[in-house]
mmCIF file of C-alpha atoms in Angstrom:
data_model
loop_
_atom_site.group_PDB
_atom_site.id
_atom_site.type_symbol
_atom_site.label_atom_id
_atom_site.label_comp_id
_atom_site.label_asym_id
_atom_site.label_seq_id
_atom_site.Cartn_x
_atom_site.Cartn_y
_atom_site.Cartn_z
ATOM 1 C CA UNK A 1 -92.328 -60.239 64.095
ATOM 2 C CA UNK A 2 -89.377 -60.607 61.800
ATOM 3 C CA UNK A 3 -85.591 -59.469 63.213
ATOM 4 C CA UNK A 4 -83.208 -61.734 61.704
ATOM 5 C CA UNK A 5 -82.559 -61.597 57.654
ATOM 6 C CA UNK A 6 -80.561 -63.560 55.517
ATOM 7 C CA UNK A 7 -79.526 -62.888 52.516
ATOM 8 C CA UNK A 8 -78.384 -65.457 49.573
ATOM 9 C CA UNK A 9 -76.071 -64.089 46.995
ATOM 10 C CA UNK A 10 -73.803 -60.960 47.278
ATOM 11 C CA UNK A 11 -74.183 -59.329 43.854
ATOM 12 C CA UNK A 12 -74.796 -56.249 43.088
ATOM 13 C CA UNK A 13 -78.639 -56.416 43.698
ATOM 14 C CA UNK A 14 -78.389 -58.984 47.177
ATOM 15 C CA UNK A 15 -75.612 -56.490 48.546
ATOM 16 C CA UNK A 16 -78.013 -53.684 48.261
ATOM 17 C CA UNK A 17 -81.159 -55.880 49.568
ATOM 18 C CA UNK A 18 -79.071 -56.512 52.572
ATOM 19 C CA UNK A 19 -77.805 -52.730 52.725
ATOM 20 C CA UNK A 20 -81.591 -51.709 52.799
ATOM 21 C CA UNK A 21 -82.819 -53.963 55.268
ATOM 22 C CA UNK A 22 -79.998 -53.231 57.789
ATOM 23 C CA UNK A 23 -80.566 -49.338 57.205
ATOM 24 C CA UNK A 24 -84.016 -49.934 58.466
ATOM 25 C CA UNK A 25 -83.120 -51.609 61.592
ATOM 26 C CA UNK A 26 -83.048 -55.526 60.692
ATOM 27 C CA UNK A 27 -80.051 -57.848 61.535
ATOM 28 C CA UNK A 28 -78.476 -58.981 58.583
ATOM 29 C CA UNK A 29 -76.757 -62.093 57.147
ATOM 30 C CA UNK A 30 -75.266 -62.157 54.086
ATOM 31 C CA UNK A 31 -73.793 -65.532 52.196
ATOM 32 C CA UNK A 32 -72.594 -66.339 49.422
ATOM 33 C CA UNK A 33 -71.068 -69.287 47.833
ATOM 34 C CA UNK A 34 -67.129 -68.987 48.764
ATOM 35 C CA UNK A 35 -64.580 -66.837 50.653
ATOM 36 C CA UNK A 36 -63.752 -64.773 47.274
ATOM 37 C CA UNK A 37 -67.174 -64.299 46.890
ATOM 38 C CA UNK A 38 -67.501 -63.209 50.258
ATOM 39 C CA UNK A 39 -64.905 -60.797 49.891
ATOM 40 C CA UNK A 40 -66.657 -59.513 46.821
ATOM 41 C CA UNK A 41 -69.544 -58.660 49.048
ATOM 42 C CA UNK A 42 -67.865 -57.262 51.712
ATOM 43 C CA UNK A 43 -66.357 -54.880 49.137
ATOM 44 C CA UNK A 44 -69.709 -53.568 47.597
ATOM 45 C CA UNK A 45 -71.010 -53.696 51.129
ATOM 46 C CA UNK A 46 -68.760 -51.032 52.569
ATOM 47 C CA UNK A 47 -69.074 -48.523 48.896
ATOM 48 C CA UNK A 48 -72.940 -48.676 50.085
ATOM 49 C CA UNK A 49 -72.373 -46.794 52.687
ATOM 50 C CA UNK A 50 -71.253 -43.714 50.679
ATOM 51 C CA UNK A 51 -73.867 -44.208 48.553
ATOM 52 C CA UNK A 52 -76.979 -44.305 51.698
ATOM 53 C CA UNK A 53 -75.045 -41.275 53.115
ATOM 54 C CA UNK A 54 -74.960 -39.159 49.861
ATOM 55 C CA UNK A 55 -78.975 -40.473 49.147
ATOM 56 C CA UNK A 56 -80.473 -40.106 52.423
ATOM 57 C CA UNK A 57 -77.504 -37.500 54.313
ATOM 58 C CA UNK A 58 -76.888 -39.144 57.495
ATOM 59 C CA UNK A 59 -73.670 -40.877 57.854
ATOM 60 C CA UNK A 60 -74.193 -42.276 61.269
ATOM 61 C CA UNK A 61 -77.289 -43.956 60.136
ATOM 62 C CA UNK A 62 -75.400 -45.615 57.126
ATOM 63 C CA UNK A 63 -72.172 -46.979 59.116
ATOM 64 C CA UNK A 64 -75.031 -48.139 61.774
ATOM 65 C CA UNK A 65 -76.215 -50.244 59.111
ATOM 66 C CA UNK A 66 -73.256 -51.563 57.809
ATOM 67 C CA UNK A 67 -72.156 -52.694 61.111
ATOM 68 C CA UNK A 68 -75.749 -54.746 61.373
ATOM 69 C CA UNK A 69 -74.559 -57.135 58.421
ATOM 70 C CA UNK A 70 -72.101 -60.175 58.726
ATOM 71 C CA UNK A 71 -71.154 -62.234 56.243
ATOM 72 C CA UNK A 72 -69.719 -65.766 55.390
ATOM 73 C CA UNK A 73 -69.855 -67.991 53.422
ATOM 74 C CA UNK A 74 -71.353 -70.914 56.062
ATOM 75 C CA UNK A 75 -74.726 -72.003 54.586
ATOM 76 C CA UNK A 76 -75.814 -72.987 58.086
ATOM 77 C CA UNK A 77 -73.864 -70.157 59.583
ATOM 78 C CA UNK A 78 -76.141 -67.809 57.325
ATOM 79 C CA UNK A 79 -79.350 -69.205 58.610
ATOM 80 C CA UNK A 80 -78.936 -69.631 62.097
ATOM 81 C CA UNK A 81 -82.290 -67.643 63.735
ATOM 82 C CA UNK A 82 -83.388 -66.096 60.221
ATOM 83 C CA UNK A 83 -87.178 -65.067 60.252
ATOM 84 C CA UNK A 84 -87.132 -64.391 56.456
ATOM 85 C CA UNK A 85 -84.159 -65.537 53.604
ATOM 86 C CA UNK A 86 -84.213 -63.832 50.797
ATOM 87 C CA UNK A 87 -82.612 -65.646 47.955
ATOM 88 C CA UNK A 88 -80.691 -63.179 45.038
ATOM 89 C CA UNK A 89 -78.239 -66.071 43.100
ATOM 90 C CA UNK A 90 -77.992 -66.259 39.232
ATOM 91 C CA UNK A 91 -81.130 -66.005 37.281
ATOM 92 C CA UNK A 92 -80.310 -69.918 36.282
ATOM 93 C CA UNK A 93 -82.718 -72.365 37.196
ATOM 94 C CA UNK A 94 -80.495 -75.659 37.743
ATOM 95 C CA UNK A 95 -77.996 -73.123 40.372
ATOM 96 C CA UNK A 96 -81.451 -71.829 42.071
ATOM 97 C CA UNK A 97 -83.092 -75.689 42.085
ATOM 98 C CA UNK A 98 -80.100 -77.471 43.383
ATOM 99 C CA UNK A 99 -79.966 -73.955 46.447
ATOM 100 C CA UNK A 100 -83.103 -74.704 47.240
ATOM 101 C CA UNK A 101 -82.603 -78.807 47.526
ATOM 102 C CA UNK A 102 -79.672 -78.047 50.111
ATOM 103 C CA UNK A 103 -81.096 -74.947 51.849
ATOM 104 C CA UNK A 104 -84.082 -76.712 52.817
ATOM 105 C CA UNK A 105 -82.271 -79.429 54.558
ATOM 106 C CA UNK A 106 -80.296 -76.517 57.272
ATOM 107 C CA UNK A 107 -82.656 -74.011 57.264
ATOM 108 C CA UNK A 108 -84.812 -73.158 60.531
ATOM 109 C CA UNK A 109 -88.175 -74.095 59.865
ATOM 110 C CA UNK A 110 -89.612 -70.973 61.076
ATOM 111 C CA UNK A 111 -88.003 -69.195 58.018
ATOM 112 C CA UNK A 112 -89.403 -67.983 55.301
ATOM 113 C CA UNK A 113 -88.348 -68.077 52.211
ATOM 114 C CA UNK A 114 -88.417 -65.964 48.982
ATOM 115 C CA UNK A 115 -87.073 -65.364 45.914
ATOM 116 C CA UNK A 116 -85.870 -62.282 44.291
ATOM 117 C CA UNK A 117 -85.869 -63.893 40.957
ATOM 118 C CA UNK A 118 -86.536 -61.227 37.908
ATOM 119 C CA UNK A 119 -88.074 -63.247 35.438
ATOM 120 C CA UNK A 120 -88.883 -66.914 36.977
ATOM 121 C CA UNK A 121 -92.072 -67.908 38.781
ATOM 122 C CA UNK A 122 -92.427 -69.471 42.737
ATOM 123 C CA UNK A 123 -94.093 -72.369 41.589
ATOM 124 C CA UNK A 124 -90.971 -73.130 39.723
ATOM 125 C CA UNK A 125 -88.889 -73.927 42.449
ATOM 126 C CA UNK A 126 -91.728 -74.583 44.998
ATOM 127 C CA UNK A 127 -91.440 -78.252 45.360
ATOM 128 C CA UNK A 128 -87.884 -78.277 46.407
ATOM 129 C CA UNK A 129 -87.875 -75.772 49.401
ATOM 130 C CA UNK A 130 -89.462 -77.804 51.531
ATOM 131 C CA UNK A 131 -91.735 -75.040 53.030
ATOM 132 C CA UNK A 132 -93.779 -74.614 49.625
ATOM 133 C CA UNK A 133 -96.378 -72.811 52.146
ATOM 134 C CA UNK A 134 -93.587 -70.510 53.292
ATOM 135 C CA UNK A 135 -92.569 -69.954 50.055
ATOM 136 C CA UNK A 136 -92.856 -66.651 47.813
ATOM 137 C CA UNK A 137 -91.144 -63.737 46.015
ATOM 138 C CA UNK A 138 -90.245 -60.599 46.972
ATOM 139 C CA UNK A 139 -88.540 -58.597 43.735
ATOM 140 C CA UNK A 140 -86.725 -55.528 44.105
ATOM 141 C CA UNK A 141 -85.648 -52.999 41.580
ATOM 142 C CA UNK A 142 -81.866 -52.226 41.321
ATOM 143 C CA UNK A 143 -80.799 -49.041 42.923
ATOM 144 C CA UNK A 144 -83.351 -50.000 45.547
ATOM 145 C CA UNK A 145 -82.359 -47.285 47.765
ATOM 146 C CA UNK A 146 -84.114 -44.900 45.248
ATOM 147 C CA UNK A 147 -86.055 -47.592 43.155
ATOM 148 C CA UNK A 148 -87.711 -48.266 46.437
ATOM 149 C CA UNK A 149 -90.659 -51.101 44.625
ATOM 150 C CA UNK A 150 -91.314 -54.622 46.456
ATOM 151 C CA UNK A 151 -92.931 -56.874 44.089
ATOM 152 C CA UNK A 152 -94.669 -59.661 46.728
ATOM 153 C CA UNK A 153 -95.866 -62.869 44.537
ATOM 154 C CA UNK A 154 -96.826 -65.919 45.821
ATOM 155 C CA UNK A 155 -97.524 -69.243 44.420
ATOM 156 C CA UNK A 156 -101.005 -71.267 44.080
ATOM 157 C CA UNK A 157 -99.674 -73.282 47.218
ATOM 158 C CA UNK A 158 -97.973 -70.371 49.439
ATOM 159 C CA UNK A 159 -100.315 -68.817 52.519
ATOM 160 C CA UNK A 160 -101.627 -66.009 52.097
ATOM 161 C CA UNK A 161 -100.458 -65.412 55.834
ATOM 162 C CA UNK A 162 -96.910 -65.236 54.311
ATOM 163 C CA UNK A 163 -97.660 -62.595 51.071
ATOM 164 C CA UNK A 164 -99.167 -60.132 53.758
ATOM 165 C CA UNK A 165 -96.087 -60.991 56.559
ATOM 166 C CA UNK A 166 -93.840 -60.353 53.468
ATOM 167 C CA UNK A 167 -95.713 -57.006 52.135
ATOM 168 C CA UNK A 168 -95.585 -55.739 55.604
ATOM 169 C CA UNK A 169 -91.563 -56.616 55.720
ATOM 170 C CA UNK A 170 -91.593 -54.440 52.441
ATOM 171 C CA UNK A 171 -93.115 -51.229 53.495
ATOM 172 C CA UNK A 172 -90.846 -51.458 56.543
ATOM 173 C CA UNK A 173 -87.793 -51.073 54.397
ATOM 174 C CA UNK A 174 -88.750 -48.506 52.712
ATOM 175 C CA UNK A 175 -90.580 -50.339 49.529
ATOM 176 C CA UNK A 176 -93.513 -49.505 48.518
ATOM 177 C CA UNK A 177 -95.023 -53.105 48.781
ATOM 178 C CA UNK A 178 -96.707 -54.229 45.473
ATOM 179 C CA UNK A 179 -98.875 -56.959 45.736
ATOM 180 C CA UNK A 180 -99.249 -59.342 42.692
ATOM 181 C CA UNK A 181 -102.391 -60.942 42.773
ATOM 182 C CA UNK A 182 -101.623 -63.638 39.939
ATOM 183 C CA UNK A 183 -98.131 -65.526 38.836
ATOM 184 C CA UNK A 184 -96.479 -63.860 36.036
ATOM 185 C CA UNK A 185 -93.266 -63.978 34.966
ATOM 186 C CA UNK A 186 -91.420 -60.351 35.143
ATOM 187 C CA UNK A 187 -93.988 -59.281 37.939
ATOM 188 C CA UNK A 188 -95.228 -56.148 36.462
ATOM 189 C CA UNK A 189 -91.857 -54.331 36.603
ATOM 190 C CA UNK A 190 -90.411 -56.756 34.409
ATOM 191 C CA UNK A 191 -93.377 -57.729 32.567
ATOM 192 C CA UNK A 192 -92.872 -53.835 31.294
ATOM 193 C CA UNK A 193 -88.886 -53.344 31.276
ATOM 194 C CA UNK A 194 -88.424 -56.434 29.680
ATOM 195 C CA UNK A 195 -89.491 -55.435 25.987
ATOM 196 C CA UNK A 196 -88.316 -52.055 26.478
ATOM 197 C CA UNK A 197 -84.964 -53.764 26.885
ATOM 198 C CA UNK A 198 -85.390 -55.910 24.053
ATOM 199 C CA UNK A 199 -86.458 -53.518 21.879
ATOM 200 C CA UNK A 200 -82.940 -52.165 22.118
ATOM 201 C CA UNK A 201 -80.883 -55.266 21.995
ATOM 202 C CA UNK A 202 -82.632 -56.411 18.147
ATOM 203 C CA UNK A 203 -82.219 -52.424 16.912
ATOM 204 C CA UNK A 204 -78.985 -52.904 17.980
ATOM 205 C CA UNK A 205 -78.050 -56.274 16.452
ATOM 206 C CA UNK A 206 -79.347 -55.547 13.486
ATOM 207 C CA UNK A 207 -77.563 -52.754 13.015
ATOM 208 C CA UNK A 208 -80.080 -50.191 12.926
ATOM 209 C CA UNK A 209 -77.961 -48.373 15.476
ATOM 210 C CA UNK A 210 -75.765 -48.103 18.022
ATOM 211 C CA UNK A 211 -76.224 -47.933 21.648
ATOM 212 C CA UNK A 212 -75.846 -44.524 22.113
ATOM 213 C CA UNK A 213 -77.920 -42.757 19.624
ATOM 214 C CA UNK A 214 -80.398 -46.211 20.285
ATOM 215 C CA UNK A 215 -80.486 -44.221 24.127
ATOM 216 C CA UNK A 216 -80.217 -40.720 22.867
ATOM 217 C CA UNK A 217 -83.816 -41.619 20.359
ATOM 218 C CA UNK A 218 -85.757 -43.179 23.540
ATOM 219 C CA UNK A 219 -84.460 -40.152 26.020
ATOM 220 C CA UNK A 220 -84.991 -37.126 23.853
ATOM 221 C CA UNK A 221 -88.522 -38.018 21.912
ATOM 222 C CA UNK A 222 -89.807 -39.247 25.342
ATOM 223 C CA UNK A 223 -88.128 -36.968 28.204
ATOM 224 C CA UNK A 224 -86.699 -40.218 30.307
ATOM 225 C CA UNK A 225 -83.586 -40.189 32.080
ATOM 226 C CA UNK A 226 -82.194 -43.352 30.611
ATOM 227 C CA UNK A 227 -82.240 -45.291 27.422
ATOM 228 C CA UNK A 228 -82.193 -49.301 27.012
ATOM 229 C CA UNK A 229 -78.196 -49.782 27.016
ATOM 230 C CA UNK A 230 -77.820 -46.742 30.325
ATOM 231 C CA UNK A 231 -80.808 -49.352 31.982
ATOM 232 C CA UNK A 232 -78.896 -52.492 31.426
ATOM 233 C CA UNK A 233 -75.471 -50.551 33.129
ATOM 234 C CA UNK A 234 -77.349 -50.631 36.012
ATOM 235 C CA UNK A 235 -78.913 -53.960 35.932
ATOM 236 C CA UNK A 236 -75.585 -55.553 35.389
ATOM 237 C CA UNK A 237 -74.521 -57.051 32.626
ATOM 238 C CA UNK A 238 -73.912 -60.217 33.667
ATOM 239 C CA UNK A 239 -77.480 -60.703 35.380
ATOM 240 C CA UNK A 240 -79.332 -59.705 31.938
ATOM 241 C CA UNK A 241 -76.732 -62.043 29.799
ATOM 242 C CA UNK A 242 -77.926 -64.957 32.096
ATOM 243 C CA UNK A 243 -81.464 -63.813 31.516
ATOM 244 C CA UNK A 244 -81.432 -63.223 27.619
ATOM 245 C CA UNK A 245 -79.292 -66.362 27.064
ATOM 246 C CA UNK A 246 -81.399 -68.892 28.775
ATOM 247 C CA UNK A 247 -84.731 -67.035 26.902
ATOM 248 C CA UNK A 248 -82.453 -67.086 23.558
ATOM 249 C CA UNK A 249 -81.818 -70.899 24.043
ATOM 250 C CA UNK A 250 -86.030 -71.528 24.968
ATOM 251 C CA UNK A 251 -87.213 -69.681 21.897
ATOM 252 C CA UNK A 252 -84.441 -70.462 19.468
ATOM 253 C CA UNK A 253 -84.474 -66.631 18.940
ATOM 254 C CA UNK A 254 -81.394 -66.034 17.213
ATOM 255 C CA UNK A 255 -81.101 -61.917 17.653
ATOM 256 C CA UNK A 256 -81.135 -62.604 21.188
ATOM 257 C CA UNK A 257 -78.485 -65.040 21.281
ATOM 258 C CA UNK A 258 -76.341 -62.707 18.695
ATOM 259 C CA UNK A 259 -77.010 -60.095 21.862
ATOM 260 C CA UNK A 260 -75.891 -62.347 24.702
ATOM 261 C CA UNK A 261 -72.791 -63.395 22.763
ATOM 262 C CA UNK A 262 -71.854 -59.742 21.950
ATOM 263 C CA UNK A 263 -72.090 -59.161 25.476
ATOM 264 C CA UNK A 264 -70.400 -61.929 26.885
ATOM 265 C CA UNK A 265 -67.354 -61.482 24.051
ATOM 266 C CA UNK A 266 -67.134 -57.363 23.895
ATOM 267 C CA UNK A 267 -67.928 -56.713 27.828
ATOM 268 C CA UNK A 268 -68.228 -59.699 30.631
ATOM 269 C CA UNK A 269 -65.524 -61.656 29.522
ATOM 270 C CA UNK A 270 -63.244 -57.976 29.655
ATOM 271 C CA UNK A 271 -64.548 -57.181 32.981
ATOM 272 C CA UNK A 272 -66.917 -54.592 32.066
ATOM 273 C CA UNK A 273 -70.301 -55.425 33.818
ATOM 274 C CA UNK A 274 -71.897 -52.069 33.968
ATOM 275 C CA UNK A 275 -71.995 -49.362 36.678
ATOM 276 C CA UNK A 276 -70.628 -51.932 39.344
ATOM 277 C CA UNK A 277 -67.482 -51.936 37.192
ATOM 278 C CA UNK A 278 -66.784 -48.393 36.084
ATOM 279 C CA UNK A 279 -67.828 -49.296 32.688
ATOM 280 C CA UNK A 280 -70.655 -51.129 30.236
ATOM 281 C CA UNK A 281 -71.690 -49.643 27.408
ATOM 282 C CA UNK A 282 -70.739 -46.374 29.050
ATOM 283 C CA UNK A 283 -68.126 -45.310 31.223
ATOM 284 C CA UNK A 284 -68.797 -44.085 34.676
ATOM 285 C CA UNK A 285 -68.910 -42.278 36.765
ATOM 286 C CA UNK A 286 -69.782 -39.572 33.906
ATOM 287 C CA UNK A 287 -71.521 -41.486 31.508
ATOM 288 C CA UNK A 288 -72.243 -39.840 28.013
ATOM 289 C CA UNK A 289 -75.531 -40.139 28.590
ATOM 290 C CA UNK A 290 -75.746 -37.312 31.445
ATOM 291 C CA UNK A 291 -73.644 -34.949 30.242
ATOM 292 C CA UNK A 292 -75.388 -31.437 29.733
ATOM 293 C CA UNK A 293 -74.867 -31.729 25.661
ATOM 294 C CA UNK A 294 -76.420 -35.568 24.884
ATOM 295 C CA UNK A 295 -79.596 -34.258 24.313
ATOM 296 C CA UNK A 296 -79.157 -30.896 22.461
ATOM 297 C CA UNK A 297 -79.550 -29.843 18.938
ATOM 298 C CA UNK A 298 -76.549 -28.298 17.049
ATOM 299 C CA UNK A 299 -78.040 -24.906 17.059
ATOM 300 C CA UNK A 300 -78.496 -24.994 21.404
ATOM 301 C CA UNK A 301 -74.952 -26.033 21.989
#
């Protein structure tokens, strides 16, 4: 039975794995790479509990889970007892190969290990953890307080022992455990957001339009609560430049790499990473997007 969790990476999306987990009664260690980092974390840790108290209306429950995580940024520290590591770094493969070459080395070797990676494959990084048996992902959707979905993958050489000790750890978090039965990259969450995303991105670099009315076409013709550019607020802006750069440098696919420069240039490099920030291609916390006029005619205002 699994008590102890660490957590690898204290973005946006590893802060809120290890927010969930601790809400639902697990022990949590959080680590990332340095003591800026770590106070980084520590940071979005503590606004999380505002954010389980508003979503779920019990504030003793939230600061009970906040006081479940620790942090540091001791590798070994991290691990010490962990049933299950869950591994959120940069969706770059040399940072998450060379992780995996050092974690296996310290880790217990009753832990198990997964990846939350969004668009990379187990068997990609299967050979250097050292457990490749042990070895899976578990991919959660951002917001996952309210995006509650556990994506559970495993690789041609994990145990199935481990997808169904995973899918179990899921549901008791509050996911509702997904089991992928095959290896694809982007899961089936990604496999569908990902196009939708791009979709928006090319319209955009090609100047068809701009972000807004790009979000305003997709929201009013099909009644969703979000367009493209709102989505990749949330997702962080920095996580989908590392994702659409390294696919722009594979394929050679030029609009892309237009994209991930405009981002980089006009938004990450000024601080503006999305809804973590304050601002993206909106401004929070009233974005344009959800104000009571965005999607009405002339003649209804």
């Amino acid at each position: 039975m699994m008590k102890n969790i660490t957590i690898v990476g204290g973005g946006v999306l590893g802060t809120q794995i290890a927010f969930q987990s601790a809400y639902f009664g697990y022990d949590v260690k959080l680590y990332d790479i340095n003591e800026e980092a770590e106070k980084a974390a520590i940071d979005k840790l503590d606004k999380l509990v505002a954010t389980y108290t508003a979503f779920f209306h019990d504030d003793t429950k939230a600061q009970a889970a906040r006081a479940r995580i620790s942090t540091t940024h001791d590798l070994e520290t991290s691990l010490q007892d962990a049933d299950l590591m869950i591994e959120a770094i940069p969706e770059i493969k040399k940072i998450k190969v060379d992780f995996y070459t050092n974690v296996a080395k310290v880790a217990p070797e009753k832990t198990i290990f997964v990846t939350n990676s969004s668009t990379m494959i187990p068997s990609d990084f299967a050979e250097y953890t050292g457990r490749p048996e042990k070895f899976l992902a578990l991919h959660f959707a951002n917001e996952v307080w309210k995006n509650n979905t556990g994506e559970v993958m495993g690789h041609a050489g994990t145990d199935k022992k481990y997808e169904y000790e995973v899918l179990e750890f899921a549901e008791s978090i509050g996911l509702i455990p997904l089991h992928v039965l095959k290896e694809q990259p982007g899961y089936i969450l990604n496999s569908i957001l990902v196009p939708f995303l791009e979709a928006g991105k090319r319209l955009y670099v090609k100047g068809v339009a701009d972000p807004e009315t790009i979000d305003k076409t997709w929201m009013a013709a099909t009644g969703m609560k979000v367009g493209p550019f709102g989505a990749l607020d949330v997702i962080g802006l920095n996580t989908d430049y590392n994702i659409t750069l390294t696919k722009a440098q594979e394929e050679k696919d030029e609009e892309l790499l237009k994209f991930a420069q405009l981002m980089k240039e006009e938004y990450i490099d000024k601080g503006h990473l999305g809804t973590s920030t304050g601002k993206g291609f909106y401004t929070y916390p009233n974005p344009s997007y959800r104000q009571e006029n965005f999607l009405k005619a002339k003649g209804d205002q």
